[in-house]
PDB file of C-alpha atoms in Angstrom:
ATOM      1  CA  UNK A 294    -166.701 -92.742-144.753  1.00  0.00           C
ATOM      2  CA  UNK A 295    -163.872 -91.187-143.987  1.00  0.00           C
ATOM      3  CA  UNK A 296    -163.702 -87.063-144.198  1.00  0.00           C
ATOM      4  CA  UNK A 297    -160.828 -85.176-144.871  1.00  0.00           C
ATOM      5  CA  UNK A 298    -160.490 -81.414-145.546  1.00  0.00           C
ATOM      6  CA  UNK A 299    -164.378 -81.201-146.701  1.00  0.00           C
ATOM      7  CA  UNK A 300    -163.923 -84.160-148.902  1.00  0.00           C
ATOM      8  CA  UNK A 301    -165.287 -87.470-148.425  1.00  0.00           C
ATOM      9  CA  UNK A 302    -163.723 -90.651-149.423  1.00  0.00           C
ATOM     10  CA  UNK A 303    -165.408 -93.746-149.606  1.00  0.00           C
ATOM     11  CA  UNK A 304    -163.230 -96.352-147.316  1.00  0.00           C
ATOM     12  CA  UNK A 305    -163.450-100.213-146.793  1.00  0.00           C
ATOM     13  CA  UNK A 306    -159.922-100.786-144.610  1.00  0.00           C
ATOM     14  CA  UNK A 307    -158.112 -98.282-143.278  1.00  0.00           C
ATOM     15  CA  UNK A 308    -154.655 -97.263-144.676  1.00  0.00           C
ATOM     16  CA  UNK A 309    -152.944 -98.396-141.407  1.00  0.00           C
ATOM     17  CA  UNK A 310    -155.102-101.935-141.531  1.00  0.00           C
ATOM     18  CA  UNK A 311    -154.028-102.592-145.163  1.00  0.00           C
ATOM     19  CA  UNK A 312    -150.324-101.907-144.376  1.00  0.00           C
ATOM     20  CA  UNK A 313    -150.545-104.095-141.173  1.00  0.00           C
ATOM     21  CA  UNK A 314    -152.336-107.065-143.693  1.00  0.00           C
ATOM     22  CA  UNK A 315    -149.805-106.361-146.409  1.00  0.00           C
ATOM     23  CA  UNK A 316    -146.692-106.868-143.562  1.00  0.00           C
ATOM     24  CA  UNK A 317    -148.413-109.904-142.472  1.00  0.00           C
ATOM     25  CA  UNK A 318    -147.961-111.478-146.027  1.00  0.00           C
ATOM     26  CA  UNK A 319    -144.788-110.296-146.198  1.00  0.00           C
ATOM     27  CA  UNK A 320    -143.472-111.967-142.473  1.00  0.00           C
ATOM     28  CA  UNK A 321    -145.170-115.502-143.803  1.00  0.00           C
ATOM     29  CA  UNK A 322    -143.120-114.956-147.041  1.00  0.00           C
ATOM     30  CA  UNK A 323    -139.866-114.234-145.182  1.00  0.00           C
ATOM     31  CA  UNK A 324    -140.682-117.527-142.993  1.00  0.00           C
ATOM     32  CA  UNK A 325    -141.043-119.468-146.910  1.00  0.00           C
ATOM     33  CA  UNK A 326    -137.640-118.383-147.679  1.00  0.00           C
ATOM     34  CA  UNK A 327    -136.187-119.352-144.453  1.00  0.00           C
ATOM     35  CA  UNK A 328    -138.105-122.869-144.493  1.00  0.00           C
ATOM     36  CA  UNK A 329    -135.707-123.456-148.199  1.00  0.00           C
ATOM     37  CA  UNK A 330    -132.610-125.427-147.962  1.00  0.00           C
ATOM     38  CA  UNK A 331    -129.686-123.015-149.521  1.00  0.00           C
ATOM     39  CA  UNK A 332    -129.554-125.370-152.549  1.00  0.00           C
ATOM     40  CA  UNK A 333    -133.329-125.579-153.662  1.00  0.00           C
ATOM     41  CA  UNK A 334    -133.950-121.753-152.632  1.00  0.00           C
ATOM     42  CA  UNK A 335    -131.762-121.490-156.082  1.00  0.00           C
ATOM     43  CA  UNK A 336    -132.223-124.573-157.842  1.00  0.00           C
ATOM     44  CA  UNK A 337    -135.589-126.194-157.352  1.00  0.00           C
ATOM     45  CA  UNK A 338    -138.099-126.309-159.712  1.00  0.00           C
ATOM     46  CA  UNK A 339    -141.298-127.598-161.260  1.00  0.00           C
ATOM     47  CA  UNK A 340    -143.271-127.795-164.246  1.00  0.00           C
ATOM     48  CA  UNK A 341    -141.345-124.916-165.656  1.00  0.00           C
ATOM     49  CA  UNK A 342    -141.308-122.623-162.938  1.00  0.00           C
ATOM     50  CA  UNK A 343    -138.876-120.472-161.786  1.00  0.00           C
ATOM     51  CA  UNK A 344    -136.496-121.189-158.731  1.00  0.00           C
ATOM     52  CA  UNK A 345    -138.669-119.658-155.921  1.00  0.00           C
ATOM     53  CA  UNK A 346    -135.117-117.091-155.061  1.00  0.00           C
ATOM     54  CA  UNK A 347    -136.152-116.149-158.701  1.00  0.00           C
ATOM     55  CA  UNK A 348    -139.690-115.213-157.709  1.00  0.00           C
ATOM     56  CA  UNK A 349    -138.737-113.533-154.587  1.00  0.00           C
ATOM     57  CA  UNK A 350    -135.887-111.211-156.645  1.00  0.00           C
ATOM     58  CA  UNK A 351    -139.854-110.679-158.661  1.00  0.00           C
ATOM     59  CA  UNK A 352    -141.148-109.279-155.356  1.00  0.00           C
ATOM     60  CA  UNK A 353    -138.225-107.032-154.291  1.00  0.00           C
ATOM     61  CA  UNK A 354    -138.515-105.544-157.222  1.00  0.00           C
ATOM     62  CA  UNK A 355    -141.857-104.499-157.372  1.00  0.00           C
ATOM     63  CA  UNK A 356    -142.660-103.633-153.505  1.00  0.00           C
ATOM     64  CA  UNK A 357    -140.035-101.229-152.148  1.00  0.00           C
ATOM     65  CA  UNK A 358    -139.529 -99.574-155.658  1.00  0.00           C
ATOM     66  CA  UNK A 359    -143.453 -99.393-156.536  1.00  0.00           C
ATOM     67  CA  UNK A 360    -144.078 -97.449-153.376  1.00  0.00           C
ATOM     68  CA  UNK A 361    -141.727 -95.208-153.897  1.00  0.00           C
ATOM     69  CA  UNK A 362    -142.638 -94.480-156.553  1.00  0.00           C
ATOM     70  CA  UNK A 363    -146.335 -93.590-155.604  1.00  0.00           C
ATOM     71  CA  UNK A 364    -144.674 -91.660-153.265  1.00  0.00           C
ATOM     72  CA  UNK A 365    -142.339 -89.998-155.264  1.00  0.00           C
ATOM     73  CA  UNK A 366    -143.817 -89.439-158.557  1.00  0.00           C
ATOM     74  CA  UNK A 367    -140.915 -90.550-160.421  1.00  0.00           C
ATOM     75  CA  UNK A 368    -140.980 -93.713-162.548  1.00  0.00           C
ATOM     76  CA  UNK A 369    -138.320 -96.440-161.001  1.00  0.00           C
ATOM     77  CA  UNK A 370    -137.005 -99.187-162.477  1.00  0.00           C
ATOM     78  CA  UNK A 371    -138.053-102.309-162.614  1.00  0.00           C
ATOM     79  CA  UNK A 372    -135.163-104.810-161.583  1.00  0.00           C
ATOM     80  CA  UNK A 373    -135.444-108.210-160.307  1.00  0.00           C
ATOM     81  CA  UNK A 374    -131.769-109.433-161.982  1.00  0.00           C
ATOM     82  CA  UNK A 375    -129.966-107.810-159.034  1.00  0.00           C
ATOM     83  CA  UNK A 376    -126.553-109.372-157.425  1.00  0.00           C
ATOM     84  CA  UNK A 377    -127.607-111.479-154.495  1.00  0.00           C
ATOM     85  CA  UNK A 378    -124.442-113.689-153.705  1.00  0.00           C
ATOM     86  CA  UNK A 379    -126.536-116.722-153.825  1.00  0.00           C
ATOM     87  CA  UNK A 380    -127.084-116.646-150.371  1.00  0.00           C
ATOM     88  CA  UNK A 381    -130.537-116.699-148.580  1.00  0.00           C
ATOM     89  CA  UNK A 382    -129.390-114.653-145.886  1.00  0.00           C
ATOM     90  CA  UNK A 383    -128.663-111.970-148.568  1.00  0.00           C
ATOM     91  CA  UNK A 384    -131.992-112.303-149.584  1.00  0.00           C
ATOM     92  CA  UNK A 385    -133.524-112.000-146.375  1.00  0.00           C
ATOM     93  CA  UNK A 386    -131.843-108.795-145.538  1.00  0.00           C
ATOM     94  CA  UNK A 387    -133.090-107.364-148.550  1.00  0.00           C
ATOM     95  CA  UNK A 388    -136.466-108.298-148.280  1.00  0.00           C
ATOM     96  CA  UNK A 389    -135.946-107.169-144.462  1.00  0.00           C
ATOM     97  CA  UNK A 390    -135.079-103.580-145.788  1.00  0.00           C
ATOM     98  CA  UNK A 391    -137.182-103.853-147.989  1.00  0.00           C
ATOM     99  CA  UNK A 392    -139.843-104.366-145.156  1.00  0.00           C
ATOM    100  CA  UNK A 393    -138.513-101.051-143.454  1.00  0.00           C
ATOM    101  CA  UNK A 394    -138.669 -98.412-146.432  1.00  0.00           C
ATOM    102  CA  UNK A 395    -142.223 -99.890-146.721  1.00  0.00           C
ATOM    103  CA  UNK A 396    -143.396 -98.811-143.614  1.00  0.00           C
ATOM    104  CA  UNK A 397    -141.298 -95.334-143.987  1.00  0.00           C
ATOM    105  CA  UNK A 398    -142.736 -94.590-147.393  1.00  0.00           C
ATOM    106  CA  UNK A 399    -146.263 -96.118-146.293  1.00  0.00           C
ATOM    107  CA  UNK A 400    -146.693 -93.036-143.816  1.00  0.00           C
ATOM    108  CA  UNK A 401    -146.442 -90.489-146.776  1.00  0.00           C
ATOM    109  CA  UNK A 402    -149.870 -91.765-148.130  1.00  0.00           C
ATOM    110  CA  UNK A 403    -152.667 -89.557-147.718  1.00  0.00           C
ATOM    111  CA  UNK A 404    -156.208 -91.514-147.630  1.00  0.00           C
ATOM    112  CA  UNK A 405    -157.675 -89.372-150.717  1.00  0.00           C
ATOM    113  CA  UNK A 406    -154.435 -90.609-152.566  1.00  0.00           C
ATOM    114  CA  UNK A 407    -155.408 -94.109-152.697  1.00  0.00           C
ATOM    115  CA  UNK A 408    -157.920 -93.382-154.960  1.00  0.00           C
ATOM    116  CA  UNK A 409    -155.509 -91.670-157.770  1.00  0.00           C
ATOM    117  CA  UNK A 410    -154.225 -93.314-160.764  1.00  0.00           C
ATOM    118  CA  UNK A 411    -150.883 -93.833-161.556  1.00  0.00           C
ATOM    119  CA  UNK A 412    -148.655 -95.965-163.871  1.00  0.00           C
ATOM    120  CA  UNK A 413    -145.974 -98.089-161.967  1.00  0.00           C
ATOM    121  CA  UNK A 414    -142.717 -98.689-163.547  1.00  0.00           C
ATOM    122  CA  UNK A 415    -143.987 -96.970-166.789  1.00  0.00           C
ATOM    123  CA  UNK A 416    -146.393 -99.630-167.820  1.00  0.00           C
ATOM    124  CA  UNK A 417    -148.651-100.665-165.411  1.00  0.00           C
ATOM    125  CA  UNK A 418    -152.169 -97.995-164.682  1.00  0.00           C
ATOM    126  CA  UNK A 419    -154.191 -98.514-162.214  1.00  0.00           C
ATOM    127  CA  UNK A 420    -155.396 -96.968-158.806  1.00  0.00           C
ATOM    128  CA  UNK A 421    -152.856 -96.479-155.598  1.00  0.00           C
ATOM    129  CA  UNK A 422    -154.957 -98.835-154.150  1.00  0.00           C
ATOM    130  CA  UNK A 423    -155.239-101.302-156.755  1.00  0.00           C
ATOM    131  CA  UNK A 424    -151.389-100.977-157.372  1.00  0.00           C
ATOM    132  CA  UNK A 425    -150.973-102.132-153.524  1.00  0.00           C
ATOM    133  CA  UNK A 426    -153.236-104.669-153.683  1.00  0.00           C
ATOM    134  CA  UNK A 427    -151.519-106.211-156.603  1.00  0.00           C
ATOM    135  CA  UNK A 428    -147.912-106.095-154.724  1.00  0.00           C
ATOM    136  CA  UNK A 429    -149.994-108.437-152.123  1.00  0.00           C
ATOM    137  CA  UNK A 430    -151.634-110.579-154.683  1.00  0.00           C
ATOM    138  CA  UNK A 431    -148.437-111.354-156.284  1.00  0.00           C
ATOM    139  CA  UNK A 432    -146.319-112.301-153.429  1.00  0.00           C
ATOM    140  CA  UNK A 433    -149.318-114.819-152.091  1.00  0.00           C
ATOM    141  CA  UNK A 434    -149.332-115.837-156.001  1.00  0.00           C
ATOM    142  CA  UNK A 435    -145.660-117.119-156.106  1.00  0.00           C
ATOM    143  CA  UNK A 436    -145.691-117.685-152.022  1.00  0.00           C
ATOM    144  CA  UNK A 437    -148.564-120.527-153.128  1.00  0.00           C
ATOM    145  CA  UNK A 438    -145.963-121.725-155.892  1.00  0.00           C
ATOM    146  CA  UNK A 439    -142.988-122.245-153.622  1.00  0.00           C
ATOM    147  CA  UNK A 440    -145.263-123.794-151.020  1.00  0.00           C
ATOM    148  CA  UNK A 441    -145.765-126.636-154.007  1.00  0.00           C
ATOM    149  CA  UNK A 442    -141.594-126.588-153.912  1.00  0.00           C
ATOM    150  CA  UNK A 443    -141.474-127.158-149.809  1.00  0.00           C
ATOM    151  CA  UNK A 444    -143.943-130.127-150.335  1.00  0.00           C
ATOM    152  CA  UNK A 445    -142.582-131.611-153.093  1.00  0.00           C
ATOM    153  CA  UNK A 446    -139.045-131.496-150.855  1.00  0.00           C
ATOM    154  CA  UNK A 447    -140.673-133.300-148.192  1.00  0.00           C
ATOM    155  CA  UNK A 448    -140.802-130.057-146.312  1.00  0.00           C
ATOM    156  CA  UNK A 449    -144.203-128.672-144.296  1.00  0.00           C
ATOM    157  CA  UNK A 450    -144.876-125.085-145.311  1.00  0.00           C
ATOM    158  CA  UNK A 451    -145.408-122.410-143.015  1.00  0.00           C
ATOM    159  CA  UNK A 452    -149.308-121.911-141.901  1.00  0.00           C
ATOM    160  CA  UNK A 453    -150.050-118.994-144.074  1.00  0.00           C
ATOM    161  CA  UNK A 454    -152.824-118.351-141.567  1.00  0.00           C
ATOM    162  CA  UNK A 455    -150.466-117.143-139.374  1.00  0.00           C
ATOM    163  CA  UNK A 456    -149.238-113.769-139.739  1.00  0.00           C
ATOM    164  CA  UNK A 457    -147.307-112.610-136.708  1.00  0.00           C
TER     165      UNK A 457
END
């Protein structure tokens, strides 16, 4: 249990272990979009699904703008139709950014916080934590879709073991 001004807060991870789990998702995501060719990145699909760059506008979207506004307190908008330049490298910088105001905004949660509800993008209740943990179960979500894309191009997927 972790104590903080005469309060105690029940606690399974630390704050600083969940962000450094969280980042590790995100650098074996960043290594999936690098493993695309330009073309399929954009254009590949199966079953119905959505071009993985479509996926990955999904996760910019929520991330960087959900944590801000946990931090903030002021609803943000949800936008994953952004201009990109169909270019990976575009993406990558923004999910690199992206990766940066994460770790910035991360610092401004206090440990009793995580334990407050709040409503993300003015739909969406649930605890900080839970909120967080959903950001994480998404990306691995649509990370385990575009690994079926690499495959089915032929192409060996990152180890998603490997987190460095």
């Amino acid at each position: 249990m972790e104590t903080t001004t005469n309060q105690t807060y029940p606690q399974v991870i630390s704050p600083s272990s969940l962000l450094t789990h969280w980042q590790g998702h995100r650098r074996v995501t960043r290594r999936v979009i690098e493993a695309f060719p330009e073309d399929a990145f954009f254009n590949h699909t199966i079953g119905g699904m959505r071009p993985f760059s479509k996926m990955v506008m999904e996760l910019i979207a929520i991330a960087e703008p959900g944590l801000k506004e946990i931090i903030n307190g002021k609803p943000e908008v949800f936008d994953e139709e952004f201009k990109h330049d169909n270019t990976k490298a575009t993406f990558l910088k923004l999910w690199d950014e992206a990766t940066e105001v994460i770790n910035t905004y991360w610092k401004r949660i206090k440990i009793e916080q995580f334990q407050e509800t709040v409503t993300l993008f003015g739909q969406y209740e649930g605890t900080i934590y839970s909120q967080i943990l959903y950001f994480i179960d998404n990306e691995i979500h649509h990370r385990a879709q575009a690994y079926v894309y690499l495959r089915s191009l032929g192409i060996e997927p990152p180890l998603f073991y490997v987190r460095d």
